[in-house]
Short mmCIF file of C-alpha atoms and ligand atoms in Angstrom, two decimals:
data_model
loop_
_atom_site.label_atom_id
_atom_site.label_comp_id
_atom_site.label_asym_id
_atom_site.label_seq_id
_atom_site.Cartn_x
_atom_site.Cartn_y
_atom_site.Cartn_z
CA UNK A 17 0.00 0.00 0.00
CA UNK A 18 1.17 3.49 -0.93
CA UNK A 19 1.48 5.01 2.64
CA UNK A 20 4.51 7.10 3.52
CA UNK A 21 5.92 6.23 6.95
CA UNK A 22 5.55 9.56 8.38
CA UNK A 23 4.70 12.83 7.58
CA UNK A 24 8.27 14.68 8.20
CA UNK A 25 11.66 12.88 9.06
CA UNK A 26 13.95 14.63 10.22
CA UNK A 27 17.98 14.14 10.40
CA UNK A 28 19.27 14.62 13.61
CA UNK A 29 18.24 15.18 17.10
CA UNK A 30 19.85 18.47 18.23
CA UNK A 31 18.37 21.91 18.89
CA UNK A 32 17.31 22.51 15.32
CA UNK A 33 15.23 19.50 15.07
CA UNK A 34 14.08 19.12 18.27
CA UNK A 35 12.24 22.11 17.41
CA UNK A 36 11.17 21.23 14.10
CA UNK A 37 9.89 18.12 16.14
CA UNK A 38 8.44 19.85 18.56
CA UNK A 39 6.66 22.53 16.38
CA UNK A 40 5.00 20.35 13.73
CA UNK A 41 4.37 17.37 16.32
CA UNK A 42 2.01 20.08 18.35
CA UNK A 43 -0.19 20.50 15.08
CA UNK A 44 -0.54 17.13 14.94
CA UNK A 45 2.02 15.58 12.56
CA UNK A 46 3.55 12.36 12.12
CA UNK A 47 6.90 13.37 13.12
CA UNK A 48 9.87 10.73 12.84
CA UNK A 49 13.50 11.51 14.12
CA UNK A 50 16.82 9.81 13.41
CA UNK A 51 19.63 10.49 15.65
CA UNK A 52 22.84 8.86 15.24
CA UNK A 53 23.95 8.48 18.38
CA UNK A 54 22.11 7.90 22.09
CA UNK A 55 21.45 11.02 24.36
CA UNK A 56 22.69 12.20 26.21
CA UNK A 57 25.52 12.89 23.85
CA UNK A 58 28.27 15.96 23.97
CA UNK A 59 28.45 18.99 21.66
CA UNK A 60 30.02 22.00 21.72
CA UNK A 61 28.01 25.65 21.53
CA UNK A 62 27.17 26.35 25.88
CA UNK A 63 26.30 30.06 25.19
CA UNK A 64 23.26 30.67 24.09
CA UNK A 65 21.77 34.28 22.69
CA UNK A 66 18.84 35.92 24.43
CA UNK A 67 16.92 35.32 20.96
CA UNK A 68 17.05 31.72 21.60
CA UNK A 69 14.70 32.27 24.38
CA UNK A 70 12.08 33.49 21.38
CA UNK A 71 12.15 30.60 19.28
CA UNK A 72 11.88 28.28 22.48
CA UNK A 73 9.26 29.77 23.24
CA UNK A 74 7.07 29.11 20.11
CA UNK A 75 7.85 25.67 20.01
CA UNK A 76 7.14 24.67 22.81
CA UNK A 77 10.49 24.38 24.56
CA UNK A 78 11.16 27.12 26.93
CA UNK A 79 9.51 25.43 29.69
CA UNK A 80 11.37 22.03 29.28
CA UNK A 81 14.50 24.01 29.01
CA UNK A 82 13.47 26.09 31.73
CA UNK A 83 14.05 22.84 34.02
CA UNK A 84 17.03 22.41 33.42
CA UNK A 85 17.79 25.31 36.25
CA UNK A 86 20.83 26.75 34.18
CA UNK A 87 23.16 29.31 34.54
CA UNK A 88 21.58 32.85 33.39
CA UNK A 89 23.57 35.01 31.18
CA UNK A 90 22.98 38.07 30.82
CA UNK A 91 25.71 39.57 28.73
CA UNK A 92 29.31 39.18 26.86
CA UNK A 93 32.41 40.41 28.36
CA UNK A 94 35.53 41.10 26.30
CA UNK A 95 39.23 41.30 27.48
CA UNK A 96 42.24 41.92 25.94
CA UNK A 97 45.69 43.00 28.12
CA UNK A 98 44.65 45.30 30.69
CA UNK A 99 41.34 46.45 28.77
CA UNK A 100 37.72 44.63 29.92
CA UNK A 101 34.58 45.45 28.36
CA UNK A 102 30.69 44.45 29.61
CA UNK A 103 27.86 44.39 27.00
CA UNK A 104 24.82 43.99 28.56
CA UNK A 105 22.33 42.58 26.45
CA UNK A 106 19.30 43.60 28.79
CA UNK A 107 20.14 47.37 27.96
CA UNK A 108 19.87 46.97 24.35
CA UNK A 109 17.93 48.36 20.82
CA UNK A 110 15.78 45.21 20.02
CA UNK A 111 11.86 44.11 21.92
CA UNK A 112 12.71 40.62 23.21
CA UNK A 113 14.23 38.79 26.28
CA UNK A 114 17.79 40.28 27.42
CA UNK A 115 18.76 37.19 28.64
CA UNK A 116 19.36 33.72 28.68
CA UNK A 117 21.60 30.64 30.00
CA UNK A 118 24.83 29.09 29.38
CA UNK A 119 23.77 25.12 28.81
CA UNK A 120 26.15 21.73 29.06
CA UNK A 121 24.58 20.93 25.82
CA UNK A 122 24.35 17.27 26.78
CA UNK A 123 21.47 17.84 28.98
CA UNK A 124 20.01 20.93 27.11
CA UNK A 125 19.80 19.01 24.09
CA UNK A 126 18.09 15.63 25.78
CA UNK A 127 15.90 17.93 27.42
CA UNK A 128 14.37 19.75 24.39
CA UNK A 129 14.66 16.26 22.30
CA UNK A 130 12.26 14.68 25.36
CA UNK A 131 10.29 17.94 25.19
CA UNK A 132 9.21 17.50 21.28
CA UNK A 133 8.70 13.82 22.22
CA UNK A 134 6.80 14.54 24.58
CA UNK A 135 4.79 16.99 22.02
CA UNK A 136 4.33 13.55 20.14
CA UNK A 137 7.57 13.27 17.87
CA UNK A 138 8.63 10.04 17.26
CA UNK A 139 12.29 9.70 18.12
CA UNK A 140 14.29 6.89 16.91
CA UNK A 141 18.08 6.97 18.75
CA UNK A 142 20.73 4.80 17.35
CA UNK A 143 20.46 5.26 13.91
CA UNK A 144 22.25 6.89 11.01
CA UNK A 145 20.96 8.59 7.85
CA UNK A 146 23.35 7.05 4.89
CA UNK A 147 21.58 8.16 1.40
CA UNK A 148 18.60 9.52 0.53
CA UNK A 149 16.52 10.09 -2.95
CA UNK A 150 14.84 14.12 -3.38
CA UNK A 151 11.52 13.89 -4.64
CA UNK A 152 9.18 16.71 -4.23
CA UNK A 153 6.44 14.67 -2.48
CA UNK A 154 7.98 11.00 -1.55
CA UNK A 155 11.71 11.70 -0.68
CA UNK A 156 13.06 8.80 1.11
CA UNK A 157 16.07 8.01 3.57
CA UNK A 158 17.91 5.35 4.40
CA UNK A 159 18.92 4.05 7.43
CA UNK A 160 21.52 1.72 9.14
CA UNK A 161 21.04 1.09 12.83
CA UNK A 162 23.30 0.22 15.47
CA UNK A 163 23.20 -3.56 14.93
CA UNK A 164 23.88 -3.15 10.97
CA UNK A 165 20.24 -3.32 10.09
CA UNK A 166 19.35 -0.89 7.16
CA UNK A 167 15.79 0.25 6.63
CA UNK A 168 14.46 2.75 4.22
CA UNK A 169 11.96 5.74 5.71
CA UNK A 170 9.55 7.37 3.50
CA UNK A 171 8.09 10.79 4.26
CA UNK A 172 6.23 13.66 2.82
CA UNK A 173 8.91 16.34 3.75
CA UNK A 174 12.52 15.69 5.12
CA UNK A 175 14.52 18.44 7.23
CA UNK A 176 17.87 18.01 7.41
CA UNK A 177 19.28 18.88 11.12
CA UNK A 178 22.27 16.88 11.14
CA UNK A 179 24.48 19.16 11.96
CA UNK A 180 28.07 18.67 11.57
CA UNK A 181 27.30 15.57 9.78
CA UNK A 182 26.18 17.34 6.67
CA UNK A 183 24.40 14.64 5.29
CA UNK A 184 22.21 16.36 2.64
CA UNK A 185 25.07 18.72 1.99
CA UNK A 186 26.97 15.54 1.44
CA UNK A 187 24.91 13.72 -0.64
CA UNK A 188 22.82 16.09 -2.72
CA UNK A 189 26.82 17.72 -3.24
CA UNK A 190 25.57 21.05 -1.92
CA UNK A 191 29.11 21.75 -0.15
CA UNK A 192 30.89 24.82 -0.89
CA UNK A 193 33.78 26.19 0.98
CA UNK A 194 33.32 29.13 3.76
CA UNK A 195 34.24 32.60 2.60
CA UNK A 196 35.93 32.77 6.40
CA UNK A 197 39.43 31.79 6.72
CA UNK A 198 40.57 28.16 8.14
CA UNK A 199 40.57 28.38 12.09
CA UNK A 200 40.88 25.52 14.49
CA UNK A 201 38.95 24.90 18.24
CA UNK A 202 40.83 23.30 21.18
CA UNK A 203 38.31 23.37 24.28
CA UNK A 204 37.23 21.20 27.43
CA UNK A 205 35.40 21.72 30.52
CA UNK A 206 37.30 22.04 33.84
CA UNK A 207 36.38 22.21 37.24
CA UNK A 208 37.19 26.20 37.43
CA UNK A 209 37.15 27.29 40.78
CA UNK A 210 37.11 31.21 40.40
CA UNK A 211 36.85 33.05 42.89
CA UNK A 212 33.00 33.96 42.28
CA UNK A 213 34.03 37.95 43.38
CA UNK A 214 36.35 38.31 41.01
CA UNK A 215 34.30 37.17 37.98
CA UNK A 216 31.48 37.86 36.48
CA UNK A 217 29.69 34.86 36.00
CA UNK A 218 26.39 35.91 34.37
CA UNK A 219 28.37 36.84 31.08
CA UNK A 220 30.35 34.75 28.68
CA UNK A 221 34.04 36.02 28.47
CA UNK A 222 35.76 36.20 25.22
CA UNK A 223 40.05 37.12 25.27
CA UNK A 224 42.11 38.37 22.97
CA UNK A 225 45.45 36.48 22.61
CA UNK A 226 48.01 39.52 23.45
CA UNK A 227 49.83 39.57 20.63
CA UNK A 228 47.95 37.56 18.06
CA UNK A 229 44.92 39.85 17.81
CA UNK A 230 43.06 36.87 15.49
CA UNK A 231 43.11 34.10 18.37
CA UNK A 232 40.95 34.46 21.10
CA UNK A 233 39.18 32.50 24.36
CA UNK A 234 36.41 31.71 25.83
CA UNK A 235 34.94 30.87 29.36
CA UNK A 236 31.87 29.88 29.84
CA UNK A 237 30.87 29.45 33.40
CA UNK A 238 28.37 26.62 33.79
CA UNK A 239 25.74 26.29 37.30
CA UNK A 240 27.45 24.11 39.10
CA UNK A 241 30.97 25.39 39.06
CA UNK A 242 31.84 24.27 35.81
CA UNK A 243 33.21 25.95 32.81
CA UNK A 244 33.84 25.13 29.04
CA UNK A 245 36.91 26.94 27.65
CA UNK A 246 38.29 27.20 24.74
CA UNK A 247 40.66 28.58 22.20
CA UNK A 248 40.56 29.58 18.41
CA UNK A 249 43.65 30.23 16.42
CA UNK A 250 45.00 29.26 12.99
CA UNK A 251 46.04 25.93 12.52
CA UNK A 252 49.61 26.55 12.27
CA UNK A 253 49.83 28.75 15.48
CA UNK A 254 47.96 25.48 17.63
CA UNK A 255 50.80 23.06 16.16
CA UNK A 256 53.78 25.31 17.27
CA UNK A 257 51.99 25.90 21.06
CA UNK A 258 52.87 22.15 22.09
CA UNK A 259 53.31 18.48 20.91
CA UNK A 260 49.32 17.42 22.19
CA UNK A 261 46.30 19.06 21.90
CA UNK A 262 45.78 19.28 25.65
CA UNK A 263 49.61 20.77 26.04
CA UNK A 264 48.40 23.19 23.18
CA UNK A 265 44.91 24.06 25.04
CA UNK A 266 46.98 24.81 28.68
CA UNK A 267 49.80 26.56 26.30
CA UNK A 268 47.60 29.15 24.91
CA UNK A 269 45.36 29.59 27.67
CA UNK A 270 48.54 30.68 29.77
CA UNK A 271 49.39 33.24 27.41
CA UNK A 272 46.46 35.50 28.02
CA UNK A 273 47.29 36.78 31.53
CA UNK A 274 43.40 37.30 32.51
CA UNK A 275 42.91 33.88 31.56
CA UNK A 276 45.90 32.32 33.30
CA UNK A 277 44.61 33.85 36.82
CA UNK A 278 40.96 32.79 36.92
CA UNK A 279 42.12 29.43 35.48
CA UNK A 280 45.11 29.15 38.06
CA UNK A 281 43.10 26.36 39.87
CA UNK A 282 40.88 25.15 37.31
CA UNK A 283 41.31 20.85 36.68
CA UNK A 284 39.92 19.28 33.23
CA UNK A 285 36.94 16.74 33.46
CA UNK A 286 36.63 16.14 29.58
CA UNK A 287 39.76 15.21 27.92
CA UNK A 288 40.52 17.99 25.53
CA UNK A 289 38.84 18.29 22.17
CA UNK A 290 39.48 19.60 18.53
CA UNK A 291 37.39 21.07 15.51
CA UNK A 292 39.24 21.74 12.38
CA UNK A 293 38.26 23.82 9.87
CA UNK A 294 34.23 24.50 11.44
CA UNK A 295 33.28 26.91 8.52
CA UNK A 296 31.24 25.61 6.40
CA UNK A 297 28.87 27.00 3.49
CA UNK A 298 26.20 25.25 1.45
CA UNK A 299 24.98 26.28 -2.30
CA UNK A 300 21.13 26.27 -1.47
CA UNK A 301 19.13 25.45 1.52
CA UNK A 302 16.03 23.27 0.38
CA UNK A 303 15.35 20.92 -2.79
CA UNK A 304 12.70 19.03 -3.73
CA UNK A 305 10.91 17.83 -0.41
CA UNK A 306 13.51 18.92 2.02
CA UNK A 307 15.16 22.03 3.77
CA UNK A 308 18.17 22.30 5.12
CA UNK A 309 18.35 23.74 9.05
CA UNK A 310 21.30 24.38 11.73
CA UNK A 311 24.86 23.91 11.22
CA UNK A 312 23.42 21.14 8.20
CA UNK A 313 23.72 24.39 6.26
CA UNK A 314 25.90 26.82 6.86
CA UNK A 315 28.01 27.84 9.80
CA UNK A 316 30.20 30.40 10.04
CA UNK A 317 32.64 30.86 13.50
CA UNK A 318 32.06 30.37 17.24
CA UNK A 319 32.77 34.17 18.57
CA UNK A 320 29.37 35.23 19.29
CA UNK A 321 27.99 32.60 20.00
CA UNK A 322 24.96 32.63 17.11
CA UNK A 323 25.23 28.78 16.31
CA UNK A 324 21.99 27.64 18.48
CA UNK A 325 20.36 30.76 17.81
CA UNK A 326 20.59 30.49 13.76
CA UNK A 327 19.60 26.60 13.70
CA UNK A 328 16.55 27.23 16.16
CA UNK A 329 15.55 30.14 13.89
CA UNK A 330 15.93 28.37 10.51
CA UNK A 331 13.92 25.24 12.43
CA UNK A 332 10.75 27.87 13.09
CA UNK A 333 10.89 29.42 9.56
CA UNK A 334 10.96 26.42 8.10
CA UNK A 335 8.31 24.00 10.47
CA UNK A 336 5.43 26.21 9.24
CA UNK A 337 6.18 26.46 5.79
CA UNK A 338 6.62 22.56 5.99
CA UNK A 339 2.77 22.33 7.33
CA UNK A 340 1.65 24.61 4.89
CA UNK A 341 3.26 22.25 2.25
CA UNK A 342 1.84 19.59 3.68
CA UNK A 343 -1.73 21.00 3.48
CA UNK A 344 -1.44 21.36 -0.25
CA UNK A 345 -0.33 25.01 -0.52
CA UNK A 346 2.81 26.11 -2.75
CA UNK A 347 5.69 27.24 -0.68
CA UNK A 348 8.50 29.50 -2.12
CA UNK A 349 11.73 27.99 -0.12
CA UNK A 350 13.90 30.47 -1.72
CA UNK A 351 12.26 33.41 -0.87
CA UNK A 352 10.29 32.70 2.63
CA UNK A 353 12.49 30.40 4.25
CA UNK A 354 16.24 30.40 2.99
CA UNK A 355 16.52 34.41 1.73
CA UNK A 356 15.22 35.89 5.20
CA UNK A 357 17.46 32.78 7.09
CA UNK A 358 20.30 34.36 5.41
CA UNK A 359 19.81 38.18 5.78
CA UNK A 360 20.21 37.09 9.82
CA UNK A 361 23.46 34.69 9.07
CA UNK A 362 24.56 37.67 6.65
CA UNK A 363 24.46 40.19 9.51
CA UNK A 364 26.36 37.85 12.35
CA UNK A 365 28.75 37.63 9.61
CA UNK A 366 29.54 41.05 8.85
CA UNK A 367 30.62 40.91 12.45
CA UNK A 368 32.36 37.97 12.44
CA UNK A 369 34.88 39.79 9.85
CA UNK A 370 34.48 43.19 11.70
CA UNK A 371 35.65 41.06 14.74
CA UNK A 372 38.66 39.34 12.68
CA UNK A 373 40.00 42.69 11.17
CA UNK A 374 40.09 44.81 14.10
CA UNK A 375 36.92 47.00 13.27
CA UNK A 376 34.63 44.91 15.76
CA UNK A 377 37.14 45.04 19.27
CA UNK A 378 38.10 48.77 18.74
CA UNK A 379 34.23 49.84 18.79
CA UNK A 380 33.90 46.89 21.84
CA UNK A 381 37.27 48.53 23.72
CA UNK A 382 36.19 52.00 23.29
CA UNK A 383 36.01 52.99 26.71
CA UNK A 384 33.10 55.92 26.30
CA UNK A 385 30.58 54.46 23.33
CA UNK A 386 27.26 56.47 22.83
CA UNK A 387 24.70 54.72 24.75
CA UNK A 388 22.16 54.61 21.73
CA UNK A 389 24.92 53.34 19.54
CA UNK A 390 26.06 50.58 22.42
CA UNK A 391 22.52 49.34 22.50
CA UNK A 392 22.64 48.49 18.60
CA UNK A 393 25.81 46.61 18.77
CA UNK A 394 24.23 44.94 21.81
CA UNK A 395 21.06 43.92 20.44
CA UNK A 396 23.16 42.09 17.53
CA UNK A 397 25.58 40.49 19.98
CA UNK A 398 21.93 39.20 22.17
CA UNK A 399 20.80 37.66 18.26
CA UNK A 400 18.67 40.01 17.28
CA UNK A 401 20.61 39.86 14.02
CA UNK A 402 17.26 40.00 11.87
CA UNK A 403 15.61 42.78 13.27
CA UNK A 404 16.12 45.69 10.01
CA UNK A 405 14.65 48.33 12.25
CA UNK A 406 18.29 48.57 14.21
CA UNK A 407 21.05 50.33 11.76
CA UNK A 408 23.21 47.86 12.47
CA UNK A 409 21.60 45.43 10.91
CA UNK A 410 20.32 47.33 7.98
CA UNK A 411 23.52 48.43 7.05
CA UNK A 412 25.90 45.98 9.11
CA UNK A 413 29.21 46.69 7.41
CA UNK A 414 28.84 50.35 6.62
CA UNK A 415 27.96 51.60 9.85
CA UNK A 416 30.52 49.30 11.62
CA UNK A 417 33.63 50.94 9.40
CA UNK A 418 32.28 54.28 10.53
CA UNK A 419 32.11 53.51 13.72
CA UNK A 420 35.19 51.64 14.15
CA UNK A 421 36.94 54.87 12.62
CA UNK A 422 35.23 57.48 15.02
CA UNK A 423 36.93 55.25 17.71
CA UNK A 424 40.11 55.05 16.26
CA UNK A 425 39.73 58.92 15.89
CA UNK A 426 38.57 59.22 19.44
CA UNK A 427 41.61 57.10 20.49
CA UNK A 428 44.02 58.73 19.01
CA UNK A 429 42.69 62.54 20.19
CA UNK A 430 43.37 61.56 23.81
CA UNK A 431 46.84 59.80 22.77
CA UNK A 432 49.48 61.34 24.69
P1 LIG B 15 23.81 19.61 16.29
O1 LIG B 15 23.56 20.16 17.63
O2 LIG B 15 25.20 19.36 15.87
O3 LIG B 15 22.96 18.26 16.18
C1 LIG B 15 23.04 17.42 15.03
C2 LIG B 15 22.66 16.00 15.40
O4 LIG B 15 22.60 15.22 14.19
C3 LIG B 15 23.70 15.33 16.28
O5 LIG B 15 23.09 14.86 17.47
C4 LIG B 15 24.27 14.21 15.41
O6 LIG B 15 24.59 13.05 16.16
C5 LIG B 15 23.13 13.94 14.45
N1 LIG B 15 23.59 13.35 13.18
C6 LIG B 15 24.68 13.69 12.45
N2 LIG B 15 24.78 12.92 11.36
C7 LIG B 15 23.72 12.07 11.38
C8 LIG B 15 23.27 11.02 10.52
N3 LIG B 15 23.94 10.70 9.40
N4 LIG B 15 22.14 10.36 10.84
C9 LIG B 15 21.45 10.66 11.97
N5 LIG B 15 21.83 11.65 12.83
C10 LIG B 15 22.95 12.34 12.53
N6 LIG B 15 26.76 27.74 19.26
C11 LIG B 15 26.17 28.51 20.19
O7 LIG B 15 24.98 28.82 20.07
N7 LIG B 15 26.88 28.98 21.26
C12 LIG B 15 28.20 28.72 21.42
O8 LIG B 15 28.81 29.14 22.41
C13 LIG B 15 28.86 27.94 20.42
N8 LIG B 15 30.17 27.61 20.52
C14 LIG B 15 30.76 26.88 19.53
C15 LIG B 15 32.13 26.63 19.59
C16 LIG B 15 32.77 25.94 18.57
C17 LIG B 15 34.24 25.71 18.63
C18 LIG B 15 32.02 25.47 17.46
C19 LIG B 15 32.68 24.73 16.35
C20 LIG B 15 30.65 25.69 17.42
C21 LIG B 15 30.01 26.41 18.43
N9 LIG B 15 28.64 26.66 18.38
C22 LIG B 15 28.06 27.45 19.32
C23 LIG B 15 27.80 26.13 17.31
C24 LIG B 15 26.96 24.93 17.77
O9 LIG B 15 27.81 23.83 18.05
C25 LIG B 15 26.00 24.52 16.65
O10 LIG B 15 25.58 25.63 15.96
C26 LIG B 15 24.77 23.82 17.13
O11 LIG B 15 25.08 22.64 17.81
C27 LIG B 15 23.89 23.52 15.92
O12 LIG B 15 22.77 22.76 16.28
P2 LIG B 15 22.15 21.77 15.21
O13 LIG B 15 20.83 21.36 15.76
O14 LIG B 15 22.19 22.37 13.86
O15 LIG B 15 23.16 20.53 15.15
#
C-alpha cells in the first residue's frame, strides 16, 4: 500500500530539530526523528543568545529548558591586556528577552529532544541517515542502525538537522567552501574554581590572545561550578603551542594573563577536544521535499555565539512552511524560508569579519561608546541579528567601518 511512513523525518536530534519536532508534532504531525547516536551525547556551543529564548518559546520548549535550572547570562564580556569590556544585552535596541543561560549541551539538548517527544515526535536513537533520494512529495532516507540493520523511511517532507554531519550537503553535493578563513577549536570543561568575586559569572568572556589579535578564548561558566573553555587560532599557530592538543589548550590559555589567573586552579573533566576547519557554506538550503536547518547548512565561526540561535531560527521558519506544504499550498523555499534565514546569518557575519580585522574590538574597547549606539551593537551580539529596524543590521558593514573609525579617531585625540 502506498502510505509514507511519516509525515516529516527529520535528520538529527539536536536543537534545530528538536524544534522542528516539537513545532510540527504540536499540530498534529507524524513526526519521525533519526539520531545517530544515544542522548545524552556531547556537543560543543554552551552560550546561548537571548533570541534563543524566542524561538523556544514558540515551540514549545522554553519550559522544558526552563528545568534544566541553568546558569543565566545576561551579557558578553571582552578582554584583551589590561582592557575589559561588559555588553549587557538587557540594555539593548531590540523588543525581546535580554537574557538567557549558558547550557552543558548534553542535557540541554536531551531535554528539548524529550520535550518535542513529549509533544508527540517520534524519536528513533541509534540510527544513522546514509543516502537519501529528493523527490518533491515521496523523498526517502535510508537508514543503518546500530546492529547493521538498514531500513528505508519514507516521508512527505525531510529536514535536514544533522548538523556537523552534513548529510544532505553531502549527498545532494551542496558543499561549498566558507568565505571565512581556516581556524581551528581546542576546548574542554574544567572544574574552574574562580573566585566567584572576582568574575562575572552571568556573562560569557571572550580574550584576545596579546599579541595575536586573530586568536581568542572563551569561558563559559556553567551552574554548578563548571566551565567550558576554549581557544581559536590558525592551525599553524595550535601546532607550534605544544606536541598534544591538551599541552596546546593549557599553552595558549597561559598566554592570556586574565585567563591564566581565573584558570590558576581550574582541573579538566573532559579530555581535551578539537574542531578543524568548522566553517562551512552550502549552495542552497532546500530541494525538492527537504530544507536544510542548523549547522546542516551553513556555519560560520564560534565568537558570538549565534550557532543555536541560527539553527533554532531556521527550524521555526521552516516547520510552518513545511505544514503549509503539507496541506497542499505552494511554498517558495527560496524566498520565505532560505533568503530571510540568510539576511540574519549575513548580519552575524559582517561581524564575524568586523571582529577578525580589528573594526569589531576597537568599537567593543572603546572605553566611552554612545549609549544609543552601544545598545545596537548589543542587540546584535543578544541575536537580534534579523531585526532591520536597528542600523546595524540594515547596514551591518557600513555603519561598523564608521564607527570603528570614530573610535580610532577618538583614540588617538586623547593619545598622549
Ligand atoms: P547539532 O547540535 O550538531 O545536532 C546534530 C545532530 O545530528 C547530532 O546529534 C548528530 O549526532 C546527528 N547526526 C549527524 N549525522 C547524522 C546522521 N547521518 N544520521 C542521523 N543523525 C545524525 N553555538 C552557540 O549557540 N553557542 C556557542 O557558544 C557555540 N560555541 C561553539 C564553539 C565551537 C568551537 C564550534 C565549532 C561551534 C560552536 N557553536 C556554538 C555552534 C553549535 O555547536 C552549533 O551551531 C549547534 O550545535 C547547531 O545545532 P544543530 O541542531 O544544527 O546541530
Amino acid at each position: 500500500e502506498d502510505r509514507p511512513d511519516t509525515d516529516v523525518a527529520i535528520i538529527g536530534a539536536g536543537p534545530s530539530g528538536a524544534a522542528a519536532a516539537a513545532w510540527l508534532a504540536r499540530k498534529g504531525y507524524s513526526v519521525r526523528v533519526l539520531e545517530r547516536t544515544h542522548f545524552p551525547r556531547f556537543v560543543i556551543g554552551e552560550s546561548l543568545l537571548p533570541q534563543c529564548m524566542v524561538h523556544l518559546e514558540r515551540c514549545g520548549l522554553l519550559e522544558a529548558a526552563k528545568a534544566g535550572g541553568y546558569q543565566p547570562k545576561n551579557g558578553a564580556a571582552f578582554c584583551r591586556g589590561d582592557d575589559y569590556a561588559a555588553i549587557d544585552f538587557r540594555d539593548k535596541f531590540s523588543d525581546g528577552p535580554g537574557t538567557t543561560w549558558q547550557v552543558p549541551r548534553e542535557d540541554f539538548d536531551q531535554r528539548l529532544i524529550e520535550g518535542a517527544r513529549a509533544a508527540g515526535a517520534r524519536v528513533d536513537f541509534g540510527v544513522s541517515v546514509s543516502d537519501f533520494r529528493a523527490d518533491p512529495f515521496r523523498p526517502r532516507l535510508s537508514c543503518v542502525d546500530d546492529d547493521g540493520k538498514c531500513f528505508d523511511i519514507e516521508a512527505r517532507f525531510v529536514l535536514d538537522a544533522s548538523g556537523y554531519g552534513r548529510v544532505l550537503a553531502r549527498l545532494e553535493a551542496l558543499d561549498r567552501p566558507s568565505s571565512l578563513a581556516t581556524r581551528c577549536a581546542l576546548f574542554t570543561h574544567v572544574e574552574d574554581r574562580i573566585d566567584r568575586a572576582e568574575h562575572d559569572r552571568d556573562k560569557i568572556l571572550i580574550g584576545v590572545h596579546p599579541t595575536h589579535p586573530d586568536v581568542w578564548y572563551w569561558l563559559i561558566p556553567f551552574r554548578d561550578g563548571r566551565a567550558s573553555v576554549g581557544v581559536v587560532a590558525s592551525p599553524e599557530l595550535l601546532e607550534s603551542a605544544g606536541d598534544s592538543d591538551d599541552q596546546r589548550l593549557w599553552a595558549m590559555l597561559g598566554q592570556e594573563p586574565r585567563y591564566a589567573r581565573l584558570l590558576k586552579d581550574a582541573t579538566a573533566t573532559r579530555e581535551v577536544q578539537r574542531i578543524d576547519g568548522y566553517s562551512a557554506d552550502i549552495t542552497r538550503l532546500h530541494g525538492p521535499g527537504y530544507a536544510i536547518l542548523g549547522n546542516a547548512g551553513e556555519f560560520l565561526d564560534p565568537v558570538f555565539s549565534s550557532g543555536v540561535t541560527i539553527a533554532l531560527d531556521s527550524a521555526l521558519r521552516a516547520a510552518p512552511l513545511v505544514a503549509d506544504q503539507l496541506d497542499g499550498d505552494a511554498v517558495n523555499w527560496a524566498q520565505d524560508f532560505e533568503a530571510p534565514l540568510r539576511r540574519g546569518v549575513a548580519t552575524f557575519r559582517e561581524f564575524v569579519d568586523a571582529w577578525y580585522d580589528g573594526r569589531l574590538p576597537r568599537v567593543i574597547f572603546h572605553p566611552d561608546q554612545q549609549p544609543r549606539v552601544r545598545q545596537m551593537i548589543a542587540s546584535v551580539l543578544a541575536g537580534y541579528a534579523w531585526d532591520i529596524d536597528n542600523p546595524f543590521v540594515a547596514a551591518s558593514r557600513r555603519r561598523l567601518t564608521s564607527l570603528a573609525e570614530r573610535c580610532e579617531l577618538d583614540s588617538q585625540a586623547v593619545a598622549p
